[in-house]
XYZ file of N, CA, C and O in Angstrom:
632
model
N -30.826 -13.615 -1.535
C -29.583 -14.100 -2.122
C -28.657 -12.952 -2.522
O -27.452 -13.102 -2.477
N -29.214 -11.803 -2.915
C -28.361 -10.704 -3.362
C -27.596 -10.071 -2.195
O -26.549 -9.472 -2.404
N -28.103 -10.198 -0.977
C -27.421 -9.625 0.186
C -26.558 -10.643 0.921
O -25.937 -10.316 1.925
N -26.510 -11.855 0.447
C -25.800 -12.918 1.155
C -24.303 -12.632 1.264
O -23.703 -12.829 2.326
N -23.696 -12.158 0.200
C -22.259 -11.887 0.216
C -21.937 -10.788 1.226
O -20.976 -10.891 1.993
N -22.762 -9.746 1.256
C -22.536 -8.654 2.204
C -22.712 -9.143 3.633
O -21.922 -8.793 4.528
N -23.711 -9.979 3.862
C -23.931 -10.499 5.210
C -22.767 -11.371 5.673
O -22.302 -11.252 6.810
N -22.279 -12.228 4.797
C -21.127 -13.080 5.151
C -19.902 -12.211 5.419
O -19.164 -12.446 6.374
N -19.695 -11.184 4.594
C -18.553 -10.286 4.809
C -18.647 -9.592 6.165
O -17.657 -9.502 6.887
N -19.832 -9.115 6.503
C -19.993 -8.422 7.777
C -19.771 -9.349 8.967
O -19.174 -8.946 9.966
N -20.222 -10.591 8.871
C -20.001 -11.552 9.952
C -18.508 -11.793 10.148
O -17.994 -11.740 11.270
N -17.785 -12.052 9.060
C -16.357 -12.313 9.183
C -15.588 -11.049 9.597
O -14.588 -11.139 10.309
N -16.033 -9.881 9.145
C -15.408 -8.640 9.571
C -15.571 -8.428 11.074
O -14.619 -8.061 11.763
N -16.770 -8.703 11.579
C -17.016 -8.555 13.022
C -16.190 -9.554 13.823
O -15.585 -9.194 14.856
N -16.117 -10.787 13.365
C -15.329 -11.803 14.077
C -13.844 -11.438 14.049
O -13.144 -11.532 15.068
N -13.350 -11.001 12.891
C -11.940 -10.607 12.790
C -11.610 -9.403 13.649
O -10.564 -9.359 14.292
N -12.521 -8.424 13.657
C -12.288 -7.244 14.496
C -12.309 -7.615 15.972
O -11.470 -7.138 16.754
N -13.240 -8.482 16.365
C -13.303 -8.905 17.770
C -12.032 -9.660 18.166
O -11.490 -9.445 19.258
N -11.554 -10.514 17.290
C -10.315 -11.247 17.584
C -9.130 -10.284 17.677
O -8.289 -10.404 18.575
N -9.040 -9.340 16.715
C -7.930 -8.380 16.727
C -7.944 -7.513 17.967
O -6.894 -7.236 18.555
N -9.116 -7.087 18.405
C -9.214 -6.279 19.623
C -8.868 -7.123 20.844
O -8.133 -6.682 21.736
N -9.356 -8.364 20.866
C -9.056 -9.246 21.998
C -7.589 -9.622 22.071
O -7.013 -9.727 23.162
N -6.947 -9.812 20.920
C -5.532 -10.180 20.899
C -4.623 -8.974 21.086
O -3.421 -9.128 21.318
N -5.191 -7.777 20.940
C -4.393 -6.572 21.122
C -3.682 -6.098 19.876
O -2.879 -5.163 19.942
N -3.944 -6.705 18.733
C -3.289 -6.270 17.493
C -4.022 -5.102 16.850
O -3.448 -4.394 16.032
N -5.290 -4.923 17.173
C -6.060 -3.783 16.677
C -6.431 -2.928 17.885
O -7.229 -3.330 18.730
N -5.812 -1.746 17.938
C -6.085 -0.847 19.063
C -6.816 0.413 18.617
O -7.343 1.138 19.452
N -6.828 0.682 17.298
C -7.524 1.859 16.785
C -8.042 1.550 15.381
O -7.759 0.479 14.821
N -8.791 2.488 14.815
C -9.310 2.322 13.457
C -8.178 2.223 12.439
O -8.293 1.518 11.446
N -7.084 2.928 12.697
C -5.945 2.914 11.771
C -5.360 1.509 11.674
O -5.008 1.049 10.581
N -5.266 0.795 12.790
C -4.762 -0.579 12.772
C -5.684 -1.487 11.953
O -5.208 -2.350 11.208
N -6.988 -1.285 12.083
C -7.942 -2.079 11.301
C -7.819 -1.804 9.817
O -7.830 -2.730 8.994
N -7.689 -0.536 9.453
C -7.543 -0.170 8.039
C -6.224 -0.696 7.494
O -6.156 -1.176 6.357
N -5.153 -0.632 8.278
C -3.858 -1.172 7.838
C -3.943 -2.680 7.609
O -3.317 -3.205 6.681
N -4.697 -3.391 8.451
C -4.854 -4.835 8.269
C -5.594 -5.147 6.972
O -5.210 -6.057 6.226
N -6.636 -4.387 6.683
C -7.384 -4.586 5.437
C -6.515 -4.242 4.236
O -6.505 -4.962 3.229
N -5.754 -3.157 4.324
C -4.863 -2.752 3.234
C -3.806 -3.823 2.969
O -3.508 -4.143 1.818
N -3.252 -4.382 4.027
C -2.245 -5.438 3.879
C -2.860 -6.676 3.203
O -2.222 -7.296 2.352
N -4.086 -7.007 3.552
C -4.757 -8.154 2.934
C -4.967 -7.925 1.449
O -4.683 -8.804 0.628
N -5.479 -6.750 1.076
C -5.703 -6.467 -0.342
C -4.395 -6.374 -1.109
O -4.341 -6.744 -2.286
N -3.328 -5.904 -0.478
C -2.027 -5.831 -1.142
C -1.508 -7.231 -1.460
O -0.896 -7.447 -2.503
N -1.767 -8.174 -0.578
C -1.311 -9.545 -0.843
C -2.150 -10.228 -1.915
O -1.710 -11.206 -2.515
N -3.349 -9.716 -2.172
C -4.207 -10.296 -3.205
C -3.976 -9.699 -4.592
O -4.547 -10.176 -5.561
N -3.152 -8.666 -4.700
C -2.982 -7.984 -5.978
C -2.456 -8.883 -7.097
O -2.930 -8.764 -8.228
N -1.509 -9.810 -6.861
C -1.108 -10.692 -7.961
C -2.262 -11.566 -8.457
O -2.407 -11.777 -9.666
N -3.087 -12.054 -7.540
C -4.229 -12.873 -7.948
C -5.245 -12.051 -8.727
O -5.788 -12.515 -9.735
N -5.500 -10.830 -8.292
C -6.445 -9.969 -9.004
C -5.934 -9.680 -10.416
O -6.696 -9.720 -11.382
N -4.631 -9.425 -10.552
C -4.065 -9.199 -11.884
C -4.168 -10.458 -12.744
O -4.522 -10.379 -13.924
N -3.885 -11.614 -12.162
C -3.992 -12.871 -12.902
C -5.425 -13.105 -13.363
O -5.657 -13.508 -14.510
N -6.392 -12.858 -12.501
C -7.790 -13.029 -12.874
C -8.197 -12.030 -13.963
O -9.011 -12.369 -14.832
N -7.623 -10.830 -13.948
C -7.887 -9.864 -15.014
C -7.373 -10.383 -16.353
O -8.077 -10.322 -17.366
N -6.155 -10.897 -16.378
C -5.582 -11.423 -17.620
C -6.400 -12.614 -18.115
O -6.690 -12.733 -19.312
N -6.796 -13.495 -17.189
C -7.599 -14.654 -17.573
C -8.948 -14.216 -18.133
O -9.435 -14.783 -19.116
N -9.558 -13.202 -17.526
C -10.853 -12.739 -18.023
C -10.730 -12.166 -19.434
O -11.610 -12.376 -20.273
N -9.633 -11.463 -19.706
C -9.421 -10.946 -21.057
C -9.211 -12.079 -22.052
O -9.745 -12.053 -23.163
N -8.440 -13.092 -21.650
C -8.220 -14.255 -22.501
C -9.544 -14.942 -22.817
O -9.836 -15.272 -23.972
N -10.365 -15.158 -21.791
C -11.653 -15.824 -21.997
C -12.600 -14.969 -22.838
O -13.368 -15.503 -23.637
N -12.545 -13.656 -22.674
C -13.399 -12.779 -23.484
C -13.027 -12.875 -24.965
O -13.901 -12.981 -25.831
N -11.741 -12.841 -25.266
C -11.316 -12.974 -26.664
C -11.585 -14.379 -27.189
O -11.924 -14.564 -28.349
N -11.426 -15.375 -26.322
C -11.711 -16.756 -26.704
C -13.189 -16.907 -27.042
O -13.548 -17.562 -28.017
N -14.055 -16.296 -26.252
C -15.493 -16.346 -26.490
C -15.861 -15.535 -27.731
O -16.691 -15.968 -28.541
N -15.256 -14.370 -27.889
C -15.536 -13.513 -29.042
C -15.199 -14.213 -30.355
O -15.937 -14.114 -31.328
N -14.098 -14.957 -30.379
C -13.684 -15.628 -31.609
C -14.393 -16.959 -31.826
O -14.310 -17.522 -32.917
N -15.078 -17.484 -30.811
C -15.766 -18.781 -30.873
C -14.814 -19.936 -31.152
O -15.225 -20.983 -31.627
N -13.535 -19.737 -30.891
C -12.560 -20.794 -31.127
C -12.820 -22.015 -30.259
O -12.728 -23.147 -30.735
N -13.135 -21.788 -28.984
C -13.360 -22.915 -28.078
C -14.550 -23.739 -28.530
O -14.513 -24.968 -28.502
N -15.615 -23.084 -28.959
C -16.810 -23.801 -29.412
C -16.516 -24.600 -30.667
O -16.916 -25.765 -30.781
N -15.811 -23.987 -31.594
C -15.495 -24.685 -32.848
C -14.612 -25.894 -32.588
O -14.855 -26.996 -33.101
N -13.580 -25.713 -31.753
C -12.687 -26.832 -31.437
C -13.434 -27.922 -30.690
O -13.291 -29.115 -31.000
N -14.275 -27.545 -29.728
C -15.012 -28.537 -28.951
C -15.993 -29.317 -29.815
O -16.100 -30.545 -29.694
N -16.696 -28.631 -30.710
C -17.662 -29.322 -31.572
C -16.952 -30.250 -32.547
O -17.353 -31.403 -32.728
N -15.884 -29.769 -33.170
C -15.156 -30.613 -34.127
C -14.521 -31.824 -33.443
O -14.585 -32.945 -33.953
N -13.881 -31.590 -32.269
C -13.288 -32.714 -31.542
C -14.370 -33.650 -31.019
O -14.187 -34.869 -31.017
N -15.504 -33.093 -30.591
C -16.613 -33.915 -30.103
C -17.159 -34.818 -31.194
O -17.445 -36.002 -30.951
N -17.313 -34.283 -32.398
C -17.786 -35.106 -33.516
C -16.798 -36.227 -33.819
O -17.184 -37.369 -34.038
N -15.509 -35.889 -33.837
C -14.494 -36.903 -34.130
C -14.454 -37.974 -33.045
O -14.349 -39.169 -33.345
N -14.561 -37.570 -31.779
C -14.508 -38.546 -30.683
C -15.782 -39.372 -30.575
O -15.745 -40.519 -30.133
N -16.922 -38.802 -30.988
C -18.169 -39.584 -30.996
C -18.083 -40.731 -31.993
O -18.577 -41.822 -31.726
N -17.462 -40.470 -33.121
C -17.322 -41.513 -34.137
C -16.277 -42.553 -33.751
O -16.271 -43.651 -34.302
N -15.413 -42.227 -32.800
C -14.389 -43.183 -32.362
C -14.987 -44.286 -31.491
O -14.457 -45.399 -31.453
N -16.081 -44.018 -30.777
C -16.764 -45.007 -29.922
C -15.818 -45.695 -28.941
O -15.844 -46.915 -28.800
N -14.997 -44.925 -28.253
C -14.065 -45.514 -27.296
C -14.660 -45.654 -25.908
O -14.219 -46.482 -25.131
N -15.613 -44.828 -25.558
C -16.180 -44.863 -24.213
C -15.640 -43.724 -23.373
O -14.677 -43.042 -23.725
N -16.254 -43.539 -22.241
C -15.938 -42.394 -21.389
C -14.581 -42.535 -20.706
O -13.822 -41.567 -20.619
N -14.251 -43.709 -20.223
C -13.014 -43.882 -19.451
C -11.765 -43.594 -20.283
O -10.877 -42.873 -19.822
N -11.637 -44.088 -21.517
C -10.461 -43.713 -22.303
C -10.372 -42.204 -22.585
O -9.279 -41.637 -22.606
N -11.537 -41.572 -22.777
C -11.521 -40.118 -22.994
C -11.036 -39.389 -21.756
O -10.246 -38.443 -21.845
N -11.502 -39.824 -20.592
C -11.075 -39.176 -19.351
C -9.585 -39.428 -19.091
O -8.874 -38.535 -18.633
N -9.107 -40.619 -19.386
C -7.678 -40.907 -19.227
C -6.845 -40.055 -20.189
O -5.762 -39.576 -19.841
N -7.364 -39.844 -21.399
C -6.686 -38.955 -22.344
C -6.651 -37.526 -21.840
O -5.638 -36.837 -21.969
N -7.753 -37.068 -21.247
C -7.794 -35.719 -20.681
C -6.819 -35.591 -19.517
O -6.137 -34.573 -19.387
N -6.735 -36.630 -18.690
C -5.780 -36.617 -17.579
C -4.350 -36.533 -18.115
O -3.517 -35.807 -17.591
N -4.075 -37.247 -19.191
C -2.743 -37.208 -19.796
C -2.435 -35.822 -20.357
O -1.334 -35.279 -20.137
N -3.382 -35.244 -21.078
C -3.174 -33.903 -21.643
C -2.963 -32.886 -20.530
O -2.071 -32.038 -20.604
N -3.768 -32.972 -19.469
C -3.624 -32.048 -18.344
C -2.268 -32.223 -17.672
O -1.630 -31.242 -17.284
N -1.812 -33.451 -17.545
C -0.498 -33.694 -16.958
C 0.622 -33.110 -17.798
O 1.579 -32.536 -17.269
N 0.506 -33.228 -19.122
C 1.528 -32.659 -20.003
C 1.511 -31.133 -19.966
O 2.567 -30.491 -19.938
N 0.317 -30.551 -19.952
C 0.223 -29.094 -19.838
C 0.743 -28.649 -18.478
O 1.339 -27.571 -18.349
N 0.558 -29.489 -17.452
C 1.037 -29.179 -16.114
C 2.539 -29.084 -16.017
O 3.060 -28.458 -15.088
N 3.251 -29.672 -16.957
C 4.707 -29.547 -16.968
C 5.145 -28.155 -17.440
O 6.246 -27.715 -17.142
N 4.265 -27.469 -18.184
C 4.597 -26.153 -18.717
C 3.953 -25.011 -17.949
O 4.514 -23.925 -17.867
N 2.753 -25.247 -17.415
C 2.030 -24.223 -16.670
C 1.856 -24.731 -15.249
O 1.189 -25.736 -15.027
N 2.451 -24.057 -14.283
C 2.464 -24.555 -12.915
C 1.158 -24.255 -12.183
O 0.620 -25.097 -11.487
N 0.605 -23.074 -12.330
C -0.564 -22.674 -11.557
C -1.830 -23.395 -11.962
O -2.085 -23.641 -13.144
N -2.651 -23.729 -10.979
C -3.900 -24.440 -11.246
C -4.931 -23.541 -11.919
O -5.662 -23.992 -12.804
N -4.983 -22.275 -11.529
C -5.993 -21.369 -12.086
C -5.737 -21.088 -13.569
O -6.653 -21.221 -14.383
N -4.517 -20.708 -13.986
C -4.320 -20.466 -15.419
C -4.475 -21.723 -16.260
O -4.958 -21.664 -17.388
N -4.084 -22.857 -15.698
C -4.214 -24.111 -16.449
C -5.687 -24.436 -16.684
O -6.082 -24.818 -17.785
N -6.522 -24.277 -15.648
C -7.953 -24.548 -15.796
C -8.586 -23.531 -16.738
O -9.465 -23.870 -17.531
N -8.134 -22.273 -16.692
C -8.667 -21.253 -17.592
C -8.346 -21.566 -19.045
O -9.104 -21.213 -19.946
N -7.240 -22.234 -19.278
C -6.858 -22.618 -20.630
C -7.613 -23.856 -21.103
O -8.063 -23.923 -22.248
N -7.780 -24.835 -20.224
C -8.363 -26.111 -20.631
C -9.891 -26.159 -20.554
O -10.525 -26.837 -21.354
N -10.487 -25.465 -19.599
C -11.925 -25.570 -19.370
C -12.782 -25.134 -20.557
O -13.757 -25.823 -20.876
N -12.472 -24.015 -21.235
C -13.357 -23.610 -22.336
C -13.424 -24.615 -23.480
O -14.381 -24.617 -24.242
N -12.421 -25.467 -23.582
C -12.439 -26.471 -24.651
C -12.993 -27.795 -24.144
O -13.892 -28.381 -24.750
N -12.467 -28.275 -23.024
C -12.781 -29.635 -22.604
C -14.137 -29.787 -21.918
O -14.746 -30.843 -22.016
N -14.615 -28.770 -21.224
C -15.932 -28.899 -20.586
C -17.028 -29.039 -21.643
O -17.826 -29.980 -21.577
N -17.102 -28.141 -22.672
C -18.131 -28.365 -23.709
C -17.908 -29.651 -24.511
O -18.867 -30.312 -24.917
N -16.638 -30.003 -24.715
C -16.340 -31.228 -25.445
C -16.900 -32.445 -24.726
O -17.598 -33.271 -25.328
N -16.630 -32.546 -23.438
C -17.116 -33.701 -22.684
C -18.616 -33.635 -22.444
O -19.266 -34.670 -22.324
N -19.183 -32.435 -22.386
C -20.643 -32.343 -22.284
C -21.288 -32.878 -23.553
O -22.317 -33.539 -23.492
N -20.674 -32.622 -24.694
C -21.182 -33.158 -25.967
C -21.086 -34.674 -25.987
O -21.913 -35.348 -26.587
N -20.088 -35.216 -25.280
C -19.926 -36.667 -25.212
C -20.750 -37.288 -24.084
O -20.684 -38.492 -23.868
N -21.472 -36.465 -23.314
C -22.330 -36.973 -22.257
C -21.666 -37.110 -20.900
O -22.166 -37.820 -20.028
N -20.547 -36.429 -20.694
C -19.844 -36.479 -19.414
C -20.174 -35.199 -18.650
O -20.109 -34.098 -19.209
N -20.508 -35.321 -17.385
C -20.867 -34.169 -16.562
C -19.652 -33.270 -16.328
O -18.519 -33.766 -16.208
N -19.851 -31.953 -16.245
C -18.731 -31.039 -15.981
C -18.026 -31.321 -14.664
O -16.821 -31.087 -14.553
N -18.761 -31.847 -13.680
C -18.123 -32.169 -12.399
C -17.083 -33.267 -12.563
O -16.042 -33.255 -11.905
N -17.360 -34.216 -13.446
C -16.407 -35.300 -13.686
C -15.159 -34.771 -14.385
O -14.043 -35.228 -14.113
N -15.342 -33.805 -15.282
C -14.194 -33.198 -15.962
C -13.328 -32.448 -14.949
O -12.095 -32.559 -14.968
N -13.962 -31.717 -14.040
C -13.206 -31.011 -13.001
C -12.490 -31.990 -12.083
O -11.335 -31.765 -11.701
N -13.147 -33.099 -11.749
C -12.496 -34.111 -10.898
C -11.285 -34.722 -11.611
O -10.229 -34.908 -10.998
N -11.423 -35.006 -12.899
C -10.294 -35.547 -13.659
C -9.171 -34.523 -13.754
O -7.990 -34.875 -13.674
N -9.542 -33.263 -13.892
C -8.524 -32.201 -13.919
C -7.769 -32.153 -12.601
O -6.549 -32.014 -12.582
N -8.477 -32.252 -11.491
C -7.842 -32.211 -10.175
C -6.922 -33.413 -9.971
O -5.866 -33.301 -9.341
N -7.319 -34.576 -10.494
C -6.464 -35.761 -10.390
C -5.173 -35.547 -11.175
O -4.084 -35.902 -10.719
N -5.287 -34.935 -12.347
C -4.111 -34.753 -13.200
C -3.295 -33.529 -12.844
O -2.151 -33.404 -13.278
N -3.850 -32.620 -12.065
C -3.165 -31.364 -11.771
C -2.054 -31.527 -10.749
O -1.022 -30.867 -10.836
N -2.215 -32.403 -9.792
C -1.266 -32.488 -8.678
C 0.075 -33.149 -9.010
O 1.113 -32.606 -8.649
N 0.113 -34.320 -9.639
C 1.415 -34.986 -9.828
C 2.460 -34.173 -10.593
O 3.620 -34.163 -10.189
N 2.120 -33.483 -11.681
C 3.174 -32.728 -12.370
C 3.740 -31.579 -11.544
O 4.862 -31.144 -11.796
N 2.988 -31.065 -10.576
C 3.484 -29.952 -9.770
C 4.740 -30.324 -8.996
O 5.559 -29.469 -8.695
N 4.901 -31.589 -8.670
C 6.053 -32.022 -7.881
C 7.294 -32.187 -8.751
O 8.405 -31.936 -8.300
N 7.125 -32.587 -10.004
C 8.285 -32.922 -10.831
C 8.644 -31.868 -11.873
O 9.678 -31.984 -12.513
N 7.808 -30.858 -12.064
C 8.132 -29.857 -13.074
C 9.273 -28.962 -12.595
O 9.302 -28.542 -11.445
N 10.223 -28.662 -13.466
C 11.309 -27.766 -13.078
C 10.857 -26.319 -12.906
O 11.588 -25.500 -12.376
N 9.638 -25.985 -13.346
C 9.122 -24.630 -13.207
C 8.522 -24.364 -11.831
O 8.160 -23.233 -11.531
N 8.419 -25.389 -11.007
C 7.840 -25.216 -9.677
C 8.763 -24.357 -8.817
O 9.972 -24.569 -8.782
N 8.213 -23.388 -8.097
C 9.067 -22.507 -7.299
C 9.847 -23.230 -6.205
O 10.930 -22.806 -5.841
N 9.303 -24.318 -5.678
C 9.959 -25.033 -4.584
C 10.768 -26.233 -5.070
O 11.176 -27.069 -4.280
N 10.997 -26.320 -6.390
C 11.700 -27.470 -6.949
C 13.106 -27.605 -6.360
O 13.528 -28.701 -5.983
N 13.836 -26.503 -6.253
C 15.212 -26.558 -5.708
C 15.203 -27.027 -4.254
O 16.076 -27.803 -3.848
N 14.204 -26.597 -3.492
C 14.099 -27.015 -2.096
C 13.835 -28.521 -1.985
O 14.445 -29.208 -1.171
N 12.934 -29.013 -2.844
C 12.607 -30.446 -2.815
C 13.834 -31.273 -3.217
O 14.149 -32.301 -2.582
N 14.563 -30.826 -4.239
C 15.767 -31.544 -4.670
C 16.817 -31.517 -3.559
O 17.499 -32.512 -3.308
N 16.938 -30.389 -2.877
C 17.899 -30.286 -1.778
C 17.543 -31.256 -0.657
O 18.407 -31.944 -0.133
N 16.268 -31.313 -0.293
C 15.847 -32.238 0.756
C 16.033 -33.682 0.322
O 16.405 -34.536 1.123
N 15.785 -33.988 -0.947
C 15.941 -35.357 -1.435
C 17.410 -35.752 -1.420
O 17.767 -36.865 -1.127
């Protein structure tokens, strides 16, 4: 298992190199290195975003804020006895409202997951169901939020 990532990388590297040589886009080692450099350059915003998210999660974990909020909200919701479906609908609503302010799926999940996953686990809901509810609520606000990068294009087409 520890070598699996390296093996997968080597397989895809060999396939990509074979395709590049066959298509004529890679004629020397310099062309191959330039292709890899271009790929990593396009990933730099994501790498920076993941760095910021990791720092946020580290401070969130260090302060135990997520655990305290999840336990307190879990206790309050357990005493409410509403059932799983109303809780999930409430989570979908909260995610939709947050989706109006935060467009990206990764930062939104990084903000909501540390609180809602332990909260729903305390209520007996599987983390997969929380992720599925998040995915259901994540898509609709992306179309109507004014913060969406393609909002002007969609309005123009409409």
